[in-house]
Amino acid sequence: GDLDHAIADYEQALKLDPNLASAYFNRGMDYRRRGQTDRAIADYDQAIRLNPKDVAAYNNRGIALAEKGDYDRAVADYDQALKLDSNFALAYLNRGLVWHKRKDYDRAIADFDMAIKAAPDNAAGFNARGASFDAKDDPDRAMADFDKAIALEPGNATFLDNRGNIWRNKGRFDRAVQDYDRAIELSPDFALAYYNRAQAHYLAGRFKQALSDAQKAASFNAKSASAVSLRGLIQEKLGARDAAIADLKRAVALDPNFQQPVEALRRLGVE
């Protein structure tokens, strides 16, 4: 494909000039797009060796390291990028995402604040900060950030799905469904939005609509214990006991540590 051709071009360029930092940098980006994270990191190593002040190379290597779960080295790279450029919004954003993954939400929010200050028109900063406020159980500030993200980027299905979750958690199921509807319209294969809309319909007592969405979510990912379990809970509400038990047992088989289907089976008198 195109990536293969691009990588071959960079290899040719490096044969002609083995010290061409930009070729290592660009090939590293292409390797990462291909899912070859270790090769990407090796190329970013070379780009940084040749150009130790390349903030983008530190940032991109940090992303690749974070994808591998090597969060300490990722943070070190973002730190270095920010030492070189204290207004580099992407490094604040990416470092904040690492803190969020580590459940250090206050540090995440502090970095997202800096990312937003450096790039106030970048919707990703507001969305990320909204997710951290949500994780901190601060739905009103989360909602304000998701509103801002959507105002900046109205065609982003993930932002709409995130705001829908806040509406759902507030018990405003119709508003939640409006956001999920729009997210699915924008991204028809968005399995998580179908799952979240199914939950909203379920909580609102609209079990037939909930079942349709849960089936769609499970069809996208048959190994999703949460989608299969939710479908089982909905079948139970619809009086389809055998179908409910089959789904709940399947959910337990997919994830034995997931308590929702275990408790549901116990309630149904099935051990």
PDB file of C-alpha atoms in Angstrom:
ATOM      1  CA  GLY A   1       0.000   0.000   0.000  1.00  0.00           C
ATOM      2  CA  ASP A   2       0.867   3.692   0.254  1.00  0.00           C
ATOM      3  CA  LEU A   3       2.660   3.215   3.572  1.00  0.00           C
ATOM      4  CA  ASP A   4       4.904   0.528   2.070  1.00  0.00           C
ATOM      5  CA  HIS A   5       5.834   2.869  -0.784  1.00  0.00           C
ATOM      6  CA  ALA A   6       6.509   5.739   1.599  1.00  0.00           C
ATOM      7  CA  ILE A   7       8.710   3.558   3.835  1.00  0.00           C
ATOM      8  CA  ALA A   8      10.640   2.353   0.768  1.00  0.00           C
ATOM      9  CA  ASP A   9      11.162   5.993  -0.271  1.00  0.00           C
ATOM     10  CA  TYR A  10      12.554   6.907   3.168  1.00  0.00           C
ATOM     11  CA  GLU A  11      14.862   3.881   3.070  1.00  0.00           C
ATOM     12  CA  GLN A  12      16.187   5.062  -0.290  1.00  0.00           C
ATOM     13  CA  ALA A  13      16.685   8.578   1.092  1.00  0.00           C
ATOM     14  CA  LEU A  14      18.622   7.184   4.081  1.00  0.00           C
ATOM     15  CA  LYS A  15      20.899   5.194   1.750  1.00  0.00           C
ATOM     16  CA  LEU A  16      21.790   8.452   0.045  1.00  0.00           C
ATOM     17  CA  ASP A  17      22.103  10.367   3.349  1.00  0.00           C
ATOM     18  CA  PRO A  18      22.253   8.243   6.547  1.00  0.00           C
ATOM     19  CA  ASN A  19      22.070  11.441   8.663  1.00  0.00           C
ATOM     20  CA  LEU A  20      18.732  12.650   7.300  1.00  0.00           C
ATOM     21  CA  ALA A  21      16.778  13.118  10.553  1.00  0.00           C
ATOM     22  CA  SER A  22      13.515  13.964   8.763  1.00  0.00           C
ATOM     23  CA  ALA A  23      13.539  10.587   6.951  1.00  0.00           C
ATOM     24  CA  TYR A  24      13.817   8.728  10.276  1.00  0.00           C
ATOM     25  CA  PHE A  25      11.050  10.914  11.735  1.00  0.00           C
ATOM     26  CA  ASN A  26       8.657  10.381   8.807  1.00  0.00           C
ATOM     27  CA  ARG A  27       9.395   6.657   8.542  1.00  0.00           C
ATOM     28  CA  GLY A  28       8.767   6.388  12.296  1.00  0.00           C
ATOM     29  CA  MET A  29       5.318   7.929  11.802  1.00  0.00           C
ATOM     30  CA  ASP A  30       4.534   5.441   9.033  1.00  0.00           C
ATOM     31  CA  TYR A  31       5.740   2.471  11.098  1.00  0.00           C
ATOM     32  CA  ARG A  32       3.449   3.589  13.931  1.00  0.00           C
ATOM     33  CA  ARG A  33       0.511   3.866  11.526  1.00  0.00           C
ATOM     34  CA  ARG A  34       1.282   0.280  10.485  1.00  0.00           C
ATOM     35  CA  GLY A  35       1.247  -0.818  14.136  1.00  0.00           C
ATOM     36  CA  GLN A  36       5.014  -1.489  14.171  1.00  0.00           C
ATOM     37  CA  THR A  37       5.610   0.412  17.383  1.00  0.00           C
ATOM     38  CA  ASP A  38       9.105  -0.891  18.164  1.00  0.00           C
ATOM     39  CA  ARG A  39      10.365   0.068  14.716  1.00  0.00           C
ATOM     40  CA  ALA A  40       8.769   3.486  15.093  1.00  0.00           C
ATOM     41  CA  ILE A  41      10.546   4.025  18.422  1.00  0.00           C
ATOM     42  CA  ALA A  42      13.878   2.969  16.887  1.00  0.00           C
ATOM     43  CA  ASP A  43      13.413   5.543  14.113  1.00  0.00           C
ATOM     44  CA  TYR A  44      12.480   8.289  16.578  1.00  0.00           C
ATOM     45  CA  ASP A  45      15.630   7.359  18.559  1.00  0.00           C
ATOM     46  CA  GLN A  46      17.685   8.038  15.433  1.00  0.00           C
ATOM     47  CA  ALA A  47      15.808  11.270  14.621  1.00  0.00           C
ATOM     48  CA  ILE A  48      16.493  12.544  18.166  1.00  0.00           C
ATOM     49  CA  ARG A  49      20.145  11.456  18.034  1.00  0.00           C
ATOM     50  CA  LEU A  50      20.590  13.488  14.859  1.00  0.00           C
ATOM     51  CA  ASN A  51      18.443  16.410  16.002  1.00  0.00           C
ATOM     52  CA  PRO A  52      18.240  16.535  19.824  1.00  0.00           C
ATOM     53  CA  LYS A  53      16.010  19.635  19.749  1.00  0.00           C
ATOM     54  CA  ASP A  54      13.222  18.073  17.656  1.00  0.00           C
ATOM     55  CA  VAL A  55      10.209  18.532  19.946  1.00  0.00           C
ATOM     56  CA  ALA A  56       7.872  16.615  17.583  1.00  0.00           C
ATOM     57  CA  ALA A  57      10.174  13.565  17.673  1.00  0.00           C
ATOM     58  CA  TYR A  58      10.069  13.482  21.492  1.00  0.00           C
ATOM     59  CA  ASN A  59       6.282  13.870  21.399  1.00  0.00           C
ATOM     60  CA  ASN A  60       5.823  11.106  18.808  1.00  0.00           C
ATOM     61  CA  ARG A  61       8.195   8.740  20.604  1.00  0.00           C
ATOM     62  CA  GLY A  62       6.222   9.447  23.784  1.00  0.00           C
ATOM     63  CA  ILE A  63       2.990   8.439  22.016  1.00  0.00           C
ATOM     64  CA  ALA A  64       4.569   5.179  20.794  1.00  0.00           C
ATOM     65  CA  LEU A  65       5.957   4.388  24.254  1.00  0.00           C
ATOM     66  CA  ALA A  66       2.565   5.097  25.848  1.00  0.00           C
ATOM     67  CA  GLU A  67       0.918   2.726  23.358  1.00  0.00           C
ATOM     68  CA  LYS A  68       3.286   0.029  24.625  1.00  0.00           C
ATOM     69  CA  GLY A  69       2.329   0.847  28.230  1.00  0.00           C
ATOM     70  CA  ASP A  70       5.792   2.282  28.984  1.00  0.00           C
ATOM     71  CA  TYR A  71       4.311   5.321  30.718  1.00  0.00           C
ATOM     72  CA  ASP A  72       7.416   6.433  32.641  1.00  0.00           C
ATOM     73  CA  ARG A  73       9.512   6.780  29.485  1.00  0.00           C
ATOM     74  CA  ALA A  74       6.572   8.385  27.661  1.00  0.00           C
ATOM     75  CA  VAL A  75       6.274  11.041  30.384  1.00  0.00           C
ATOM     76  CA  ALA A  76      10.050  11.625  30.235  1.00  0.00           C
ATOM     77  CA  ASP A  77       9.737  12.303  26.486  1.00  0.00           C
ATOM     78  CA  TYR A  78       6.825  14.708  26.961  1.00  0.00           C
ATOM     79  CA  ASP A  79       8.803  16.452  29.738  1.00  0.00           C
ATOM     80  CA  GLN A  80      11.737  16.869  27.357  1.00  0.00           C
ATOM     81  CA  ALA A  81       9.500  18.213  24.585  1.00  0.00           C
ATOM     82  CA  LEU A  82       8.066  20.773  27.022  1.00  0.00           C
ATOM     83  CA  LYS A  83      11.548  21.782  28.196  1.00  0.00           C
ATOM     84  CA  LEU A  84      12.344  22.589  24.582  1.00  0.00           C
ATOM     85  CA  ASP A  85       8.992  24.297  23.915  1.00  0.00           C
ATOM     86  CA  SER A  86       6.892  25.276  26.938  1.00  0.00           C
ATOM     87  CA  ASN A  87       3.896  26.109  24.682  1.00  0.00           C
ATOM     88  CA  PHE A  88       3.756  22.734  22.900  1.00  0.00           C
ATOM     89  CA  ALA A  89       0.058  21.931  23.353  1.00  0.00           C
ATOM     90  CA  LEU A  90       0.266  18.355  22.052  1.00  0.00           C
ATOM     91  CA  ALA A  91       2.876  17.348  24.646  1.00  0.00           C
ATOM     92  CA  TYR A  92       0.664  18.698  27.457  1.00  0.00           C
ATOM     93  CA  LEU A  93      -2.318  16.859  25.961  1.00  0.00           C
ATOM     94  CA  ASN A  94      -0.457  13.559  25.578  1.00  0.00           C
ATOM     95  CA  ARG A  95       1.148  13.745  29.023  1.00  0.00           C
ATOM     96  CA  GLY A  96      -2.310  14.458  30.452  1.00  0.00           C
ATOM     97  CA  LEU A  97      -3.650  11.328  28.726  1.00  0.00           C
ATOM     98  CA  VAL A  98      -0.956   9.266  30.499  1.00  0.00           C
ATOM     99  CA  TRP A  99      -1.938  10.742  33.890  1.00  0.00           C
ATOM    100  CA  HIS A 100      -5.583   9.971  33.061  1.00  0.00           C
ATOM    101  CA  LYS A 101      -4.725   6.353  32.236  1.00  0.00           C
ATOM    102  CA  ARG A 102      -2.912   6.163  35.567  1.00  0.00           C
ATOM    103  CA  LYS A 103      -6.048   7.557  37.289  1.00  0.00           C
ATOM    104  CA  ASP A 104      -4.095  10.633  38.419  1.00  0.00           C
ATOM    105  CA  TYR A 105      -6.923  12.911  37.346  1.00  0.00           C
ATOM    106  CA  ASP A 106      -5.745  16.120  39.040  1.00  0.00           C
ATOM    107  CA  ARG A 107      -2.411  16.011  37.222  1.00  0.00           C
ATOM    108  CA  ALA A 108      -4.239  15.132  34.000  1.00  0.00           C
ATOM    109  CA  ILE A 109      -6.531  18.164  34.360  1.00  0.00           C
ATOM    110  CA  ALA A 110      -3.553  20.451  35.106  1.00  0.00           C
ATOM    111  CA  ASP A 111      -1.915  19.306  31.839  1.00  0.00           C
ATOM    112  CA  PHE A 112      -5.161  19.642  29.878  1.00  0.00           C
ATOM    113  CA  ASP A 113      -5.512  23.205  31.276  1.00  0.00           C
ATOM    114  CA  MET A 114      -2.080  23.994  29.821  1.00  0.00           C
ATOM    115  CA  ALA A 115      -2.940  22.298  26.499  1.00  0.00           C
ATOM    116  CA  ILE A 116      -6.115  24.422  26.231  1.00  0.00           C
ATOM    117  CA  LYS A 117      -4.226  27.595  27.159  1.00  0.00           C
ATOM    118  CA  ALA A 118      -1.631  26.882  24.440  1.00  0.00           C
ATOM    119  CA  ALA A 119      -4.238  25.845  21.807  1.00  0.00           C
ATOM    120  CA  PRO A 120      -7.706  27.166  22.769  1.00  0.00           C
ATOM    121  CA  ASP A 121      -9.231  26.037  19.455  1.00  0.00           C
ATOM    122  CA  ASN A 122      -8.129  22.402  19.807  1.00  0.00           C
ATOM    123  CA  ALA A 123     -11.259  20.457  20.731  1.00  0.00           C
ATOM    124  CA  ALA A 124      -9.256  17.412  21.888  1.00  0.00           C
ATOM    125  CA  GLY A 125      -8.045  19.280  24.980  1.00  0.00           C
ATOM    126  CA  PHE A 126     -11.592  20.068  26.118  1.00  0.00           C
ATOM    127  CA  ASN A 127     -12.742  16.494  25.417  1.00  0.00           C
ATOM    128  CA  ALA A 128      -9.826  15.010  27.375  1.00  0.00           C
ATOM    129  CA  ARG A 129     -10.358  17.355  30.332  1.00  0.00           C
ATOM    130  CA  GLY A 130     -14.075  16.524  30.266  1.00  0.00           C
ATOM    131  CA  ALA A 131     -13.239  12.810  30.553  1.00  0.00           C
ATOM    132  CA  SER A 132     -11.030  13.502  33.582  1.00  0.00           C
ATOM    133  CA  PHE A 133     -13.738  15.639  35.251  1.00  0.00           C
ATOM    134  CA  ASP A 134     -16.191  12.789  34.573  1.00  0.00           C
ATOM    135  CA  ALA A 135     -13.794  10.281  36.157  1.00  0.00           C
ATOM    136  CA  LYS A 136     -13.525  12.617  39.181  1.00  0.00           C
ATOM    137  CA  ASP A 137     -17.334  12.564  39.484  1.00  0.00           C
ATOM    138  CA  ASP A 138     -17.726  16.207  38.457  1.00  0.00           C
ATOM    139  CA  PRO A 139     -20.419  15.873  35.765  1.00  0.00           C
ATOM    140  CA  ASP A 140     -21.204  19.579  35.428  1.00  0.00           C
ATOM    141  CA  ARG A 141     -17.634  20.567  34.568  1.00  0.00           C
ATOM    142  CA  ALA A 142     -17.375  17.490  32.330  1.00  0.00           C
ATOM    143  CA  MET A 143     -20.532  18.582  30.492  1.00  0.00           C
ATOM    144  CA  ALA A 144     -19.186  22.138  30.027  1.00  0.00           C
ATOM    145  CA  ASP A 145     -15.996  20.750  28.476  1.00  0.00           C
ATOM    146  CA  PHE A 146     -17.827  18.325  26.183  1.00  0.00           C
ATOM    147  CA  ASP A 147     -20.122  21.183  25.091  1.00  0.00           C
ATOM    148  CA  LYS A 148     -17.050  23.240  24.198  1.00  0.00           C
ATOM    149  CA  ALA A 149     -15.403  20.332  22.351  1.00  0.00           C
ATOM    150  CA  ILE A 150     -18.584  19.747  20.308  1.00  0.00           C
ATOM    151  CA  ALA A 151     -18.930  23.480  19.544  1.00  0.00           C
ATOM    152  CA  LEU A 152     -15.389  23.419  18.136  1.00  0.00           C
ATOM    153  CA  GLU A 153     -15.815  20.095  16.309  1.00  0.00           C
ATOM    154  CA  PRO A 154     -19.518  19.294  15.810  1.00  0.00           C
ATOM    155  CA  GLY A 155     -18.816  16.297  13.577  1.00  0.00           C
ATOM    156  CA  ASN A 156     -16.866  14.308  16.169  1.00  0.00           C
ATOM    157  CA  ALA A 157     -18.847  11.205  17.156  1.00  0.00           C
ATOM    158  CA  THR A 158     -16.669  10.433  20.203  1.00  0.00           C
ATOM    159  CA  PHE A 159     -17.321  13.850  21.750  1.00  0.00           C
ATOM    160  CA  LEU A 160     -21.086  13.384  21.275  1.00  0.00           C
ATOM    161  CA  ASP A 161     -20.938   9.900  22.795  1.00  0.00           C
ATOM    162  CA  ASN A 162     -19.063  11.282  25.802  1.00  0.00           C
ATOM    163  CA  ARG A 163     -21.652  14.024  26.370  1.00  0.00           C
ATOM    164  CA  GLY A 164     -24.420  11.465  25.942  1.00  0.00           C
ATOM    165  CA  ASN A 165     -22.927   9.491  28.831  1.00  0.00           C
ATOM    166  CA  ILE A 166     -23.141  12.560  31.094  1.00  0.00           C
ATOM    167  CA  TRP A 167     -26.804  13.088  30.156  1.00  0.00           C
ATOM    168  CA  ARG A 168     -27.477   9.375  30.764  1.00  0.00           C
ATOM    169  CA  ASN A 169     -25.785   9.461  34.179  1.00  0.00           C
ATOM    170  CA  LYS A 170     -27.891  12.522  35.092  1.00  0.00           C
ATOM    171  CA  GLY A 171     -31.040  10.540  34.228  1.00  0.00           C
ATOM    172  CA  ARG A 172     -31.750  12.727  31.166  1.00  0.00           C
ATOM    173  CA  PHE A 173     -32.230   9.751  28.882  1.00  0.00           C
ATOM    174  CA  ASP A 174     -33.872  11.578  25.951  1.00  0.00           C
ATOM    175  CA  ARG A 175     -31.032  14.120  25.770  1.00  0.00           C
ATOM    176  CA  ALA A 176     -28.537  11.230  25.972  1.00  0.00           C
ATOM    177  CA  VAL A 177     -30.256   9.406  23.109  1.00  0.00           C
ATOM    178  CA  GLN A 178     -30.145  12.567  20.952  1.00  0.00           C
ATOM    179  CA  ASP A 179     -26.350  12.658  21.340  1.00  0.00           C
ATOM    180  CA  TYR A 180     -25.985   8.924  20.665  1.00  0.00           C
ATOM    181  CA  ASP A 181     -28.255   9.209  17.594  1.00  0.00           C
ATOM    182  CA  ARG A 182     -26.033  11.944  16.162  1.00  0.00           C
ATOM    183  CA  ALA A 183     -22.850  10.008  16.999  1.00  0.00           C
ATOM    184  CA  ILE A 184     -24.173   6.920  15.189  1.00  0.00           C
ATOM    185  CA  GLU A 185     -25.347   9.015  12.224  1.00  0.00           C
ATOM    186  CA  LEU A 186     -21.784  10.358  11.935  1.00  0.00           C
ATOM    187  CA  SER A 187     -20.127   6.986  12.562  1.00  0.00           C
ATOM    188  CA  PRO A 188     -22.463   4.057  11.738  1.00  0.00           C
ATOM    189  CA  ASP A 189     -19.960   1.426  12.964  1.00  0.00           C
ATOM    190  CA  PHE A 190     -19.485   3.066  16.394  1.00  0.00           C
ATOM    191  CA  ALA A 191     -20.128   0.000  18.589  1.00  0.00           C
ATOM    192  CA  LEU A 192     -19.710   1.875  21.873  1.00  0.00           C
ATOM    193  CA  ALA A 193     -22.392   4.421  20.949  1.00  0.00           C
ATOM    194  CA  TYR A 194     -24.869   1.586  20.255  1.00  0.00           C
ATOM    195  CA  TYR A 195     -23.972   0.052  23.632  1.00  0.00           C
ATOM    196  CA  ASN A 196     -24.406   3.378  25.445  1.00  0.00           C
ATOM    197  CA  ARG A 197     -27.709   4.082  23.672  1.00  0.00           C
ATOM    198  CA  ALA A 198     -28.875   0.595  24.644  1.00  0.00           C
ATOM    199  CA  GLN A 199     -28.081   1.425  28.279  1.00  0.00           C
ATOM    200  CA  ALA A 200     -30.024   4.699  28.065  1.00  0.00           C
ATOM    201  CA  HIS A 201     -33.084   2.953  26.572  1.00  0.00           C
ATOM    202  CA  TYR A 202     -32.782   0.185  29.204  1.00  0.00           C
ATOM    203  CA  LEU A 203     -32.659   2.685  32.081  1.00  0.00           C
ATOM    204  CA  ALA A 204     -35.622   4.557  30.555  1.00  0.00           C
ATOM    205  CA  GLY A 205     -37.622   1.292  30.416  1.00  0.00           C
ATOM    206  CA  ARG A 206     -37.644   1.133  26.597  1.00  0.00           C
ATOM    207  CA  PHE A 207     -36.562  -2.494  26.457  1.00  0.00           C
ATOM    208  CA  LYS A 208     -37.345  -3.302  22.792  1.00  0.00           C
ATOM    209  CA  GLN A 209     -35.267  -0.351  21.557  1.00  0.00           C
ATOM    210  CA  ALA A 210     -32.589  -1.285  24.076  1.00  0.00           C
ATOM    211  CA  LEU A 211     -32.494  -4.858  22.729  1.00  0.00           C
ATOM    212  CA  SER A 212     -32.061  -3.687  19.143  1.00  0.00           C
ATOM    213  CA  ASP A 213     -29.074  -1.528  20.117  1.00  0.00           C
ATOM    214  CA  ALA A 214     -27.522  -4.185  22.376  1.00  0.00           C
ATOM    215  CA  GLN A 215     -27.741  -6.714  19.539  1.00  0.00           C
ATOM    216  CA  LYS A 216     -26.032  -4.232  17.228  1.00  0.00           C
ATOM    217  CA  ALA A 217     -23.265  -3.574  19.796  1.00  0.00           C
ATOM    218  CA  ALA A 218     -22.717  -7.318  20.292  1.00  0.00           C
ATOM    219  CA  SER A 219     -22.677  -7.896  16.508  1.00  0.00           C
ATOM    220  CA  PHE A 220     -19.732  -5.482  16.202  1.00  0.00           C
ATOM    221  CA  ASN A 221     -17.850  -7.247  18.999  1.00  0.00           C
ATOM    222  CA  ALA A 222     -19.082 -10.720  19.903  1.00  0.00           C
ATOM    223  CA  LYS A 223     -16.379 -10.942  22.597  1.00  0.00           C
ATOM    224  CA  SER A 224     -17.595  -7.878  24.510  1.00  0.00           C
ATOM    225  CA  ALA A 225     -18.748  -9.246  27.869  1.00  0.00           C
ATOM    226  CA  SER A 226     -20.447  -5.930  28.702  1.00  0.00           C
ATOM    227  CA  ALA A 227     -22.529  -5.894  25.480  1.00  0.00           C
ATOM    228  CA  VAL A 228     -23.546  -9.552  25.830  1.00  0.00           C
ATOM    229  CA  SER A 229     -24.369  -9.077  29.529  1.00  0.00           C
ATOM    230  CA  LEU A 230     -26.498  -5.997  28.812  1.00  0.00           C
ATOM    231  CA  ARG A 231     -28.368  -7.930  26.135  1.00  0.00           C
ATOM    232  CA  GLY A 232     -29.022 -10.631  28.735  1.00  0.00           C
ATOM    233  CA  LEU A 233     -30.388  -8.098  31.250  1.00  0.00           C
ATOM    234  CA  ILE A 234     -32.693  -6.699  28.566  1.00  0.00           C
ATOM    235  CA  GLN A 235     -33.913 -10.200  27.596  1.00  0.00           C
ATOM    236  CA  GLU A 236     -34.721 -10.753  31.286  1.00  0.00           C
ATOM    237  CA  LYS A 237     -36.869  -7.582  31.342  1.00  0.00           C
ATOM    238  CA  LEU A 238     -38.644  -8.741  28.168  1.00  0.00           C
ATOM    239  CA  GLY A 239     -39.484 -12.073  29.845  1.00  0.00           C
ATOM    240  CA  ALA A 240     -37.174 -14.141  27.607  1.00  0.00           C
ATOM    241  CA  ARG A 241     -35.633 -16.071  30.521  1.00  0.00           C
ATOM    242  CA  ASP A 242     -33.779 -18.735  28.511  1.00  0.00           C
ATOM    243  CA  ALA A 243     -32.237 -16.198  26.130  1.00  0.00           C
ATOM    244  CA  ALA A 244     -31.281 -14.044  29.125  1.00  0.00           C
ATOM    245  CA  ILE A 245     -29.552 -16.940  30.900  1.00  0.00           C
ATOM    246  CA  ALA A 246     -27.697 -17.938  27.707  1.00  0.00           C
ATOM    247  CA  ASP A 247     -26.361 -14.392  27.258  1.00  0.00           C
ATOM    248  CA  LEU A 248     -25.436 -13.976  30.924  1.00  0.00           C
ATOM    249  CA  LYS A 249     -23.568 -17.305  30.937  1.00  0.00           C
ATOM    250  CA  ARG A 250     -21.742 -16.293  27.771  1.00  0.00           C
ATOM    251  CA  ALA A 251     -20.768 -12.966  29.363  1.00  0.00           C
ATOM    252  CA  VAL A 252     -19.322 -14.792  32.389  1.00  0.00           C
ATOM    253  CA  ALA A 253     -17.364 -17.109  30.072  1.00  0.00           C
ATOM    254  CA  LEU A 254     -15.960 -14.058  28.233  1.00  0.00           C
ATOM    255  CA  ASP A 255     -14.961 -12.296  31.479  1.00  0.00           C
ATOM    256  CA  PRO A 256     -15.176 -14.353  34.697  1.00  0.00           C
ATOM    257  CA  ASN A 257     -14.321 -11.240  36.788  1.00  0.00           C
ATOM    258  CA  PHE A 258     -17.279  -9.203  35.480  1.00  0.00           C
ATOM    259  CA  GLN A 259     -19.760  -9.133  38.365  1.00  0.00           C
ATOM    260  CA  GLN A 260     -22.877  -7.866  36.546  1.00  0.00           C
ATOM    261  CA  PRO A 261     -23.790 -11.179  34.817  1.00  0.00           C
ATOM    262  CA  VAL A 262     -22.725 -13.236  37.863  1.00  0.00           C
ATOM    263  CA  GLU A 263     -25.143 -11.299  40.072  1.00  0.00           C
ATOM    264  CA  ALA A 264     -27.902 -11.460  37.439  1.00  0.00           C
ATOM    265  CA  LEU A 265     -27.585 -15.259  37.172  1.00  0.00           C
ATOM    266  CA  ARG A 266     -27.710 -15.535  40.964  1.00  0.00           C
ATOM    267  CA  ARG A 267     -30.888 -13.405  40.966  1.00  0.00           C
ATOM    268  CA  LEU A 268     -32.379 -15.762  38.352  1.00  0.00           C
ATOM    269  CA  GLY A 269     -31.517 -18.752  40.563  1.00  0.00           C
ATOM    270  CA  VAL A 270     -28.774 -20.018  38.210  1.00  0.00           C
ATOM    271  CA  GLU A 271     -25.353 -20.870  39.642  1.00  0.00           C
TER     272      GLU A 271
END
